Amino acid sequence: MNRAVIVICDSLRADLITPSDAPFLTEFGRHSARFANHCSVFPSTTRTSAASIATGCLPARHGLLGNTMALDEGDGLVCLSVGKPDFRDRLHRATGRTLHAPTLAERVRGAGETVIAFSNVSPGAAYFLDPDGFGWVYNSAGSFGPGRRLVPAEEGIAVSKGEAGDAALTERFCDEVLRQRSPAVALLWLSEPDYTGHHTPLGSPAHRRAIVSADKNVRLVAETIDELDRSGERILFIVGSDHGMETVDKTIDLDSLLVEAGLKGAAASSDVVVAPNGTAALLYFSDPEGALVGHVARFLDTQDWVGRAFVGNALAEIGLPTGSAAQIALTLKPDDRANAHGVPGHSHIVRDALEPKDCTGFGQHGGLGRNEQRPFLFVAGGGFAPGTYRDRSSLVDIAPTALRHLGLSVAGMDGQPLTRHPTA
Ligand SMILES: [Zn+2]
């Protein structure tokens, strides 16, 4: 039967795929379907992206609104990290569900087949690929099989983020998942070059080595697929990234600004809660229909560090729900200046009280900046003609493309199966 293999190189910007740092991807891009206008979702964070790749839906429909989210667990809204291993359970307890849309794993399981995901990023980003346990999700914080049965530690994975962990995970993915278990959908999520990009300058020697390592891992997967499917038609191979990165300029302490402006009771108050998402932020309100929403929106209009603000019904324009506690979304002001290594694109970020480190000069993402909204997407096999595809594509098109290849329905998704021939 047909199979799909998906590899995500976290944070790899399309313009940083160069012959010197990514020789395999450069060559592979020439011989596959290359989507030149591929974009991320908003917020352009890994956890939101994982949910959108898994469901084929925008955050408005799947409900996972960022790397952080405000939840009311009984004592008012509090901002929590979605990346923590227990967030999935806390979300389920507080709201009665996880994602609001079915995942690839659920849809494939309905046809008696399975999805196996290996993820070397945060536990939250891993678990939201399949939060209700229809298939298998492997992550160093704990791995789960069907029914969310915990995989014994000795059968799980114990790798760290970064080059060595990605390499070990890729080898096991190729041998165990692709060669032996051969599920209908196999997904590998690499931590690089995101992991290194967050603590080194973009384009620095360390960041470029991280890109080299991701390139080597994709090569190993591609070679394994070639061995397993000489025809190149039975296995659909999708390789891409979830988003890109901008270089961090200024860090804005939005909580303090709101308190000083008299719009928020205290840093930890629940009246308005800032959920920072790198170069973006969502603002949650304990009374989503109250006057405070308008007061905060007018204050934000006066702030020169804001790129764009989306309030109330305008949230629908960027794929966010309009009827939730989150009533304002911000993308911070980007600019095209290059950094010391010649990599263009800077943006301000919102200070994250959960992780208050100084990231000035390093990579970050979350917003609508040109470079963070510039992931790459190459597709090979499954009838895709090589060439440059200029139609707009998005992360939400990946799941329907995989399902069409498997002969399954794509009903109820925001994304569309990608066309298999470039339009003139
Ligand atoms: Zn990241």
Short mmCIF file of N, CA, C and O in Angstrom, two decimals, residues 303-422:
data_model
loop_
_atom_site.label_atom_id
_atom_site.label_comp_id
_atom_site.label_asym_id
_atom_site.label_seq_id
_atom_site.Cartn_x
_atom_site.Cartn_y
_atom_site.Cartn_z
N GLN A 303 1.88 52.31 20.47
CA GLN A 303 3.19 51.72 20.72
C GLN A 303 3.96 51.47 19.42
O GLN A 303 3.48 50.74 18.55
N ASP A 304 5.17 52.07 19.31
CA ASP A 304 5.87 51.97 18.02
C ASP A 304 6.54 50.61 17.80
O ASP A 304 7.01 50.33 16.71
N TRP A 305 6.57 49.76 18.81
CA TRP A 305 7.18 48.43 18.64
C TRP A 305 6.18 47.40 18.09
O TRP A 305 6.55 46.29 17.73
N VAL A 306 4.91 47.78 18.03
CA VAL A 306 3.90 46.86 17.49
C VAL A 306 3.95 46.90 15.97
O VAL A 306 3.95 47.98 15.38
N GLY A 307 4.01 45.72 15.34
CA GLY A 307 3.91 45.66 13.88
C GLY A 307 2.45 45.81 13.49
O GLY A 307 2.05 46.83 12.93
N ARG A 308 1.65 44.80 13.82
CA ARG A 308 0.20 44.88 13.58
C ARG A 308 -0.52 44.27 14.76
O ARG A 308 -0.03 43.33 15.39
N ALA A 309 -1.70 44.79 15.05
CA ALA A 309 -2.55 44.23 16.10
C ALA A 309 -3.86 43.78 15.45
O ALA A 309 -4.39 44.46 14.57
N PHE A 310 -4.34 42.63 15.86
CA PHE A 310 -5.61 42.08 15.36
C PHE A 310 -6.54 41.94 16.56
O PHE A 310 -6.18 41.30 17.55
N VAL A 311 -7.70 42.58 16.47
CA VAL A 311 -8.60 42.65 17.63
C VAL A 311 -9.95 42.07 17.25
O VAL A 311 -10.50 42.38 16.18
N GLY A 312 -10.51 41.23 18.13
CA GLY A 312 -11.88 40.71 17.95
C GLY A 312 -12.05 39.97 16.65
O GLY A 312 -11.30 39.04 16.35
N ASN A 313 -13.01 40.43 15.84
CA ASN A 313 -13.31 39.71 14.59
C ASN A 313 -12.14 39.69 13.61
O ASN A 313 -12.07 38.82 12.74
N ALA A 314 -11.21 40.65 13.75
CA ALA A 314 -10.05 40.68 12.85
C ALA A 314 -9.12 39.48 13.07
O ALA A 314 -8.27 39.18 12.23
N LEU A 315 -9.28 38.77 14.19
CA LEU A 315 -8.45 37.60 14.44
C LEU A 315 -8.67 36.53 13.37
O LEU A 315 -7.77 35.73 13.08
N ALA A 316 -9.86 36.52 12.77
CA ALA A 316 -10.16 35.53 11.73
C ALA A 316 -9.24 35.69 10.52
O ALA A 316 -8.91 34.72 9.84
N GLU A 317 -8.79 36.94 10.26
CA GLU A 317 -7.90 37.20 9.11
C GLU A 317 -6.60 36.42 9.20
O GLU A 317 -5.95 36.15 8.20
N ILE A 318 -6.17 36.11 10.43
CA ILE A 318 -4.89 35.43 10.60
C ILE A 318 -5.09 34.01 11.15
O ILE A 318 -4.18 33.41 11.71
N GLY A 319 -6.30 33.47 10.95
CA GLY A 319 -6.53 32.06 11.29
C GLY A 319 -6.69 31.78 12.76
O GLY A 319 -6.47 30.65 13.20
N LEU A 320 -7.09 32.80 13.53
CA LEU A 320 -7.31 32.58 14.96
C LEU A 320 -8.81 32.62 15.27
O LEU A 320 -9.58 33.26 14.54
N PRO A 321 -9.23 31.97 16.34
CA PRO A 321 -10.66 31.99 16.69
C PRO A 321 -11.06 33.38 17.18
O PRO A 321 -10.24 34.12 17.74
N THR A 322 -12.33 33.75 16.96
CA THR A 322 -12.79 35.06 17.40
C THR A 322 -13.57 34.97 18.72
O THR A 322 -13.70 35.97 19.42
N GLY A 323 -14.03 33.80 19.07
CA GLY A 323 -14.92 33.70 20.22
C GLY A 323 -14.28 33.18 21.49
O GLY A 323 -14.98 32.73 22.40
N SER A 324 -12.96 33.21 21.61
CA SER A 324 -12.30 32.67 22.80
C SER A 324 -11.86 33.82 23.71
O SER A 324 -12.09 35.00 23.42
N ALA A 325 -11.20 33.47 24.81
CA ALA A 325 -10.69 34.50 25.72
C ALA A 325 -9.58 35.33 25.08
O ALA A 325 -9.31 36.46 25.49
N ALA A 326 -8.92 34.76 24.06
CA ALA A 326 -7.86 35.50 23.35
C ALA A 326 -8.54 36.49 22.40
O ALA A 326 -9.13 36.09 21.41
N GLN A 327 -8.47 37.78 22.70
CA GLN A 327 -9.18 38.78 21.91
C GLN A 327 -8.26 39.72 21.14
O GLN A 327 -8.72 40.50 20.32
N ILE A 328 -6.96 39.67 21.43
CA ILE A 328 -6.01 40.51 20.69
C ILE A 328 -4.77 39.66 20.36
O ILE A 328 -4.30 38.89 21.19
N ALA A 329 -4.30 39.79 19.12
CA ALA A 329 -3.02 39.17 18.74
C ALA A 329 -2.13 40.24 18.15
O ALA A 329 -2.61 41.13 17.44
N LEU A 330 -0.84 40.15 18.46
CA LEU A 330 0.13 41.13 17.99
C LEU A 330 1.23 40.44 17.23
O LEU A 330 1.65 39.35 17.63
N THR A 331 1.68 41.05 16.15
CA THR A 331 2.96 40.64 15.59
C THR A 331 3.87 41.85 15.73
O THR A 331 3.45 42.99 15.50
N LEU A 332 5.10 41.62 16.20
CA LEU A 332 5.96 42.76 16.53
C LEU A 332 6.66 43.29 15.28
O LEU A 332 6.72 42.60 14.26
N LYS A 333 7.15 44.50 15.41
CA LYS A 333 7.66 45.22 14.22
C LYS A 333 8.93 44.54 13.69
O LYS A 333 9.92 44.43 14.40
N PRO A 334 8.89 44.09 12.43
CA PRO A 334 10.10 43.53 11.82
C PRO A 334 10.83 44.59 11.01
O PRO A 334 10.26 45.62 10.69
N ASP A 335 12.10 44.35 10.73
CA ASP A 335 12.77 45.16 9.71
C ASP A 335 13.78 44.28 8.98
O ASP A 335 14.17 43.24 9.48
N ASP A 336 14.16 44.72 7.78
CA ASP A 336 14.92 43.87 6.88
C ASP A 336 16.43 43.92 7.05
O ASP A 336 17.16 43.25 6.34
N ARG A 337 16.92 44.72 8.00
CA ARG A 337 18.38 44.83 8.21
C ARG A 337 19.01 43.44 8.34
O ARG A 337 18.45 42.56 8.97
N ALA A 338 20.21 43.29 7.78
CA ALA A 338 20.93 42.02 7.92
C ALA A 338 21.73 42.04 9.23
O ALA A 338 22.08 43.11 9.73
N ASN A 339 22.00 40.85 9.78
CA ASN A 339 22.85 40.78 10.98
C ASN A 339 24.32 40.72 10.57
O ASN A 339 24.64 40.85 9.38
N ALA A 340 25.22 40.53 11.53
CA ALA A 340 26.66 40.58 11.26
C ALA A 340 27.08 39.47 10.29
O ALA A 340 28.15 39.54 9.70
N HIS A 341 26.26 38.42 10.16
CA HIS A 341 26.60 37.32 9.26
C HIS A 341 25.88 37.43 7.92
O HIS A 341 25.85 36.46 7.14
N GLY A 342 25.26 38.59 7.68
CA GLY A 342 24.63 38.82 6.39
C GLY A 342 23.25 38.21 6.24
O GLY A 342 22.70 38.17 5.14
N VAL A 343 22.66 37.75 7.36
CA VAL A 343 21.32 37.15 7.27
C VAL A 343 20.28 38.24 7.53
O VAL A 343 20.27 38.85 8.60
N PRO A 344 19.40 38.51 6.54
CA PRO A 344 18.44 39.60 6.70
C PRO A 344 17.31 39.27 7.67
O PRO A 344 16.94 38.11 7.84
N GLY A 345 16.75 40.36 8.28
CA GLY A 345 15.54 40.21 9.08
C GLY A 345 15.77 40.30 10.57
O GLY A 345 16.44 39.47 11.17
N HIS A 346 15.20 41.36 11.16
CA HIS A 346 15.18 41.50 12.62
C HIS A 346 13.74 41.66 13.07
O HIS A 346 12.87 42.05 12.28
N SER A 347 13.49 41.39 14.34
CA SER A 347 12.17 41.68 14.91
C SER A 347 12.32 41.89 16.41
O SER A 347 13.19 41.30 17.05
N HIS A 348 11.44 42.71 16.95
CA HIS A 348 11.32 42.78 18.41
C HIS A 348 10.63 41.52 18.89
O HIS A 348 9.96 40.82 18.12
N ILE A 349 10.78 41.20 20.18
CA ILE A 349 10.06 40.07 20.77
C ILE A 349 9.39 40.54 22.06
O ILE A 349 9.75 41.59 22.62
N VAL A 350 8.43 39.76 22.54
CA VAL A 350 7.78 40.04 23.82
C VAL A 350 8.47 39.20 24.89
O VAL A 350 8.70 38.00 24.70
N ARG A 351 8.81 39.83 26.00
CA ARG A 351 9.46 39.13 27.10
C ARG A 351 8.57 37.99 27.59
O ARG A 351 7.36 38.15 27.76
N ASP A 352 9.20 36.83 27.82
CA ASP A 352 8.49 35.65 28.30
C ASP A 352 8.85 35.44 29.77
O ASP A 352 9.96 35.04 30.10
N ALA A 353 7.90 35.72 30.66
CA ALA A 353 8.17 35.60 32.09
C ALA A 353 8.44 34.16 32.50
O ALA A 353 9.07 33.90 33.54
N LEU A 354 7.99 33.19 31.68
CA LEU A 354 8.25 31.79 31.99
C LEU A 354 9.69 31.40 31.64
O LEU A 354 10.23 30.44 32.18
N GLU A 355 10.29 32.14 30.71
CA GLU A 355 11.68 31.88 30.30
C GLU A 355 12.37 33.22 30.06
O GLU A 355 12.64 33.59 28.92
N PRO A 356 12.65 33.95 31.15
CA PRO A 356 13.11 35.34 30.99
C PRO A 356 14.60 35.48 30.68
O PRO A 356 15.34 36.11 31.40
N LYS A 357 15.06 34.87 29.56
CA LYS A 357 16.48 35.01 29.22
C LYS A 357 16.66 36.06 28.12
O LYS A 357 15.73 36.34 27.37
N ASP A 358 17.87 36.61 28.06
CA ASP A 358 18.16 37.62 27.04
C ASP A 358 18.59 36.92 25.75
O ASP A 358 19.60 36.24 25.72
N CYS A 359 17.81 37.10 24.70
CA CYS A 359 18.09 36.43 23.42
C CYS A 359 18.48 37.42 22.34
O CYS A 359 18.44 37.09 21.15
N THR A 360 18.86 38.64 22.73
CA THR A 360 19.19 39.67 21.74
C THR A 360 20.27 39.15 20.79
O THR A 360 21.28 38.61 21.24
N GLY A 361 20.04 39.29 19.49
CA GLY A 361 21.02 38.86 18.50
C GLY A 361 20.88 37.42 18.06
O GLY A 361 21.57 36.99 17.13
N PHE A 362 20.03 36.65 18.73
CA PHE A 362 19.83 35.25 18.36
C PHE A 362 18.53 35.12 17.55
O PHE A 362 17.78 36.08 17.37
N GLY A 363 18.24 33.90 17.12
CA GLY A 363 17.05 33.67 16.30
C GLY A 363 15.79 33.54 17.13
O GLY A 363 15.83 33.11 18.29
N GLN A 364 14.66 33.93 16.53
CA GLN A 364 13.35 33.76 17.19
C GLN A 364 12.27 33.80 16.12
O GLN A 364 12.54 34.17 14.97
N HIS A 365 11.07 33.45 16.49
CA HIS A 365 9.95 33.40 15.53
C HIS A 365 8.64 33.46 16.30
O HIS A 365 8.65 33.51 17.53
N GLY A 366 7.54 33.41 15.59
CA GLY A 366 6.22 33.49 16.22
C GLY A 366 5.27 34.40 15.46
O GLY A 366 4.06 34.22 15.49
N GLY A 367 5.83 35.39 14.77
CA GLY A 367 4.99 36.42 14.16
C GLY A 367 4.80 36.26 12.67
O GLY A 367 4.89 35.15 12.11
N LEU A 368 4.56 37.39 12.02
CA LEU A 368 4.26 37.41 10.59
C LEU A 368 5.39 38.02 9.77
O LEU A 368 5.20 38.42 8.63
N GLY A 369 6.59 38.11 10.37
CA GLY A 369 7.75 38.65 9.64
C GLY A 369 8.03 37.82 8.40
O GLY A 369 7.74 36.63 8.35
N ARG A 370 8.61 38.46 7.40
CA ARG A 370 8.85 37.83 6.11
C ARG A 370 9.69 36.53 6.24
O ARG A 370 9.43 35.55 5.56
N ASN A 371 10.70 36.57 7.10
CA ASN A 371 11.62 35.43 7.17
C ASN A 371 11.10 34.30 8.06
O ASN A 371 11.35 33.13 7.80
N GLU A 372 10.39 34.66 9.12
CA GLU A 372 9.81 33.60 9.96
C GLU A 372 8.64 32.91 9.26
O GLU A 372 8.30 31.79 9.56
N GLN A 373 8.04 33.64 8.28
CA GLN A 373 6.95 33.06 7.48
C GLN A 373 7.51 32.47 6.18
O GLN A 373 6.83 32.45 5.17
N ARG A 374 8.74 31.99 6.24
CA ARG A 374 9.38 31.48 5.03
C ARG A 374 9.95 30.09 5.26
O ARG A 374 11.15 29.88 5.14
N PRO A 375 9.07 29.13 5.60
CA PRO A 375 9.56 27.76 5.67
C PRO A 375 9.76 27.22 4.25
O PRO A 375 9.38 27.89 3.28
N PHE A 376 10.38 26.06 4.12
CA PHE A 376 10.53 25.46 2.78
C PHE A 376 9.67 24.22 2.70
O PHE A 376 9.26 23.66 3.73
N LEU A 377 9.36 23.79 1.49
CA LEU A 377 8.60 22.55 1.28
C LEU A 377 9.02 21.93 -0.05
O LEU A 377 8.91 22.57 -1.10
N PHE A 378 9.52 20.68 0.04
CA PHE A 378 9.85 19.90 -1.16
C PHE A 378 9.03 18.61 -1.09
O PHE A 378 8.94 18.01 -0.01
N VAL A 379 8.49 18.18 -2.21
CA VAL A 379 7.72 16.94 -2.24
C VAL A 379 8.24 16.08 -3.39
O VAL A 379 8.42 16.57 -4.51
N ALA A 380 8.48 14.80 -3.10
CA ALA A 380 8.96 13.87 -4.13
C ALA A 380 8.12 12.60 -4.09
O ALA A 380 7.62 12.21 -3.04
N GLY A 381 7.99 11.95 -5.23
CA GLY A 381 7.21 10.72 -5.31
C GLY A 381 5.73 11.02 -5.36
O GLY A 381 5.31 12.19 -5.40
N GLY A 382 4.93 9.96 -5.37
CA GLY A 382 3.48 10.13 -5.32
C GLY A 382 2.91 10.91 -6.49
O GLY A 382 1.85 11.51 -6.37
N GLY A 383 3.61 10.92 -7.64
CA GLY A 383 3.07 11.57 -8.83
C GLY A 383 3.38 13.05 -8.93
O GLY A 383 2.90 13.73 -9.84
N PHE A 384 4.16 13.58 -8.00
CA PHE A 384 4.52 15.01 -8.06
C PHE A 384 5.59 15.25 -9.13
O PHE A 384 6.65 14.64 -9.09
N ALA A 385 5.28 16.12 -10.08
CA ALA A 385 6.25 16.46 -11.11
C ALA A 385 7.28 17.41 -10.51
O ALA A 385 6.92 18.33 -9.77
N PRO A 386 8.57 17.19 -10.84
CA PRO A 386 9.58 18.14 -10.36
C PRO A 386 9.34 19.52 -10.94
O PRO A 386 8.72 19.64 -12.00
N GLY A 387 9.82 20.55 -10.24
CA GLY A 387 9.69 21.91 -10.76
C GLY A 387 9.37 22.88 -9.65
O GLY A 387 9.20 22.50 -8.49
N THR A 388 9.32 24.13 -10.03
CA THR A 388 9.03 25.19 -9.06
C THR A 388 7.53 25.48 -9.09
O THR A 388 6.99 25.83 -10.15
N TYR A 389 6.89 25.33 -7.95
CA TYR A 389 5.45 25.58 -7.82
C TYR A 389 5.28 26.96 -7.19
O TYR A 389 5.77 27.20 -6.10
N ARG A 390 4.56 27.84 -7.88
CA ARG A 390 4.44 29.21 -7.37
C ARG A 390 3.13 29.48 -6.66
O ARG A 390 2.96 30.54 -6.07
N ASP A 391 2.20 28.54 -6.71
CA ASP A 391 0.95 28.74 -5.97
C ASP A 391 1.27 28.81 -4.48
O ASP A 391 2.17 28.14 -4.01
N ARG A 392 0.48 29.56 -3.76
CA ARG A 392 0.68 29.66 -2.32
C ARG A 392 0.37 28.31 -1.69
O ARG A 392 -0.65 27.68 -2.00
N SER A 393 1.26 27.85 -0.79
CA SER A 393 0.99 26.64 -0.03
C SER A 393 1.26 26.94 1.43
O SER A 393 1.89 27.94 1.76
N SER A 394 0.74 26.09 2.29
CA SER A 394 0.85 26.35 3.73
C SER A 394 1.00 25.03 4.48
O SER A 394 0.73 23.96 3.93
N LEU A 395 1.39 25.13 5.74
CA LEU A 395 1.54 23.93 6.57
C LEU A 395 0.28 23.08 6.57
O LEU A 395 0.34 21.87 6.69
N VAL A 396 -0.90 23.72 6.46
CA VAL A 396 -2.15 22.96 6.55
C VAL A 396 -2.41 22.12 5.30
O VAL A 396 -3.35 21.31 5.29
N ASP A 397 -1.60 22.29 4.25
CA ASP A 397 -1.78 21.48 3.04
C ASP A 397 -1.05 20.13 3.13
O ASP A 397 -1.23 19.26 2.27
N ILE A 398 -0.21 19.96 4.14
CA ILE A 398 0.60 18.74 4.23
C ILE A 398 -0.27 17.52 4.56
O ILE A 398 -0.18 16.48 3.88
N ALA A 399 -1.13 17.63 5.57
CA ALA A 399 -1.96 16.47 5.96
C ALA A 399 -2.89 16.04 4.82
O ALA A 399 -2.95 14.84 4.50
N PRO A 400 -3.62 16.98 4.16
CA PRO A 400 -4.48 16.51 3.07
C PRO A 400 -3.70 15.90 1.91
O PRO A 400 -4.18 14.98 1.25
N THR A 401 -2.47 16.39 1.67
CA THR A 401 -1.65 15.81 0.59
C THR A 401 -1.28 14.37 0.93
O THR A 401 -1.34 13.48 0.07
N ALA A 402 -0.94 14.13 2.20
CA ALA A 402 -0.61 12.76 2.63
C ALA A 402 -1.84 11.87 2.56
O ALA A 402 -1.78 10.74 2.07
N LEU A 403 -2.99 12.39 2.98
CA LEU A 403 -4.21 11.57 2.98
C LEU A 403 -4.65 11.21 1.56
O LEU A 403 -5.09 10.09 1.30
N ARG A 404 -4.54 12.16 0.64
CA ARG A 404 -4.91 11.84 -0.75
C ARG A 404 -4.04 10.69 -1.28
O ARG A 404 -4.52 9.78 -1.93
N HIS A 405 -2.74 10.74 -0.93
CA HIS A 405 -1.83 9.69 -1.38
C HIS A 405 -2.24 8.32 -0.81
O HIS A 405 -2.02 7.28 -1.43
N LEU A 406 -2.82 8.33 0.38
CA LEU A 406 -3.24 7.08 1.02
C LEU A 406 -4.66 6.68 0.58
O LEU A 406 -5.18 5.65 1.02
N GLY A 407 -5.30 7.53 -0.21
CA GLY A 407 -6.66 7.22 -0.67
C GLY A 407 -7.71 7.50 0.38
O GLY A 407 -8.79 6.91 0.35
N LEU A 408 -7.42 8.40 1.31
CA LEU A 408 -8.37 8.70 2.39
C LEU A 408 -8.99 10.09 2.21
O LEU A 408 -8.43 10.95 1.52
N SER A 409 -10.12 10.30 2.88
CA SER A 409 -10.86 11.56 2.75
C SER A 409 -10.11 12.73 3.41
O SER A 409 -9.45 12.55 4.44
N VAL A 410 -10.26 13.90 2.80
CA VAL A 410 -9.64 15.10 3.37
C VAL A 410 -10.72 16.08 3.85
O VAL A 410 -10.45 17.26 4.08
N ALA A 411 -11.94 15.58 4.01
CA ALA A 411 -13.04 16.47 4.41
C ALA A 411 -12.76 17.10 5.77
O ALA A 411 -12.16 16.48 6.65
N GLY A 412 -13.21 18.34 5.94
CA GLY A 412 -13.10 19.00 7.24
C GLY A 412 -11.76 19.61 7.54
O GLY A 412 -11.44 19.88 8.70
N MET A 413 -10.93 19.82 6.52
CA MET A 413 -9.62 20.44 6.75
C MET A 413 -9.62 21.83 6.11
O MET A 413 -10.31 22.08 5.12
N ASP A 414 -8.80 22.74 6.67
CA ASP A 414 -8.62 24.05 6.04
C ASP A 414 -7.71 23.94 4.82
O ASP A 414 -7.83 24.72 3.88
N GLY A 415 -6.76 23.00 4.87
CA GLY A 415 -5.81 22.84 3.77
C GLY A 415 -6.38 22.02 2.64
O GLY A 415 -7.45 21.42 2.76
N GLN A 416 -5.65 22.04 1.52
CA GLN A 416 -6.04 21.31 0.30
C GLN A 416 -4.89 20.40 -0.10
O GLN A 416 -3.74 20.79 0.08
N PRO A 417 -5.19 19.25 -0.71
CA PRO A 417 -4.09 18.48 -1.29
C PRO A 417 -3.36 19.33 -2.33
O PRO A 417 -4.02 20.01 -3.12
N LEU A 418 -2.04 19.31 -2.31
CA LEU A 418 -1.27 20.15 -3.26
C LEU A 418 -1.41 19.60 -4.67
O LEU A 418 -1.44 18.37 -4.87
N THR A 419 -1.49 20.49 -5.66
CA THR A 419 -1.54 20.03 -7.05
C THR A 419 -0.20 19.39 -7.38
O THR A 419 0.85 19.80 -6.87
N ARG A 420 -0.25 18.38 -8.31
CA ARG A 420 0.96 17.60 -8.57
C ARG A 420 1.74 18.08 -9.79
O ARG A 420 2.72 17.46 -10.18
N HIS A 421 1.30 19.20 -10.37
CA HIS A 421 2.04 19.76 -11.50
C HIS A 421 2.15 21.27 -11.31
O HIS A 421 1.18 21.90 -10.93
N PRO A 422 3.31 21.84 -11.58
CA PRO A 422 3.43 23.29 -11.39
C PRO A 422 2.53 24.02 -12.38
O PRO A 422 2.42 23.59 -13.54
#
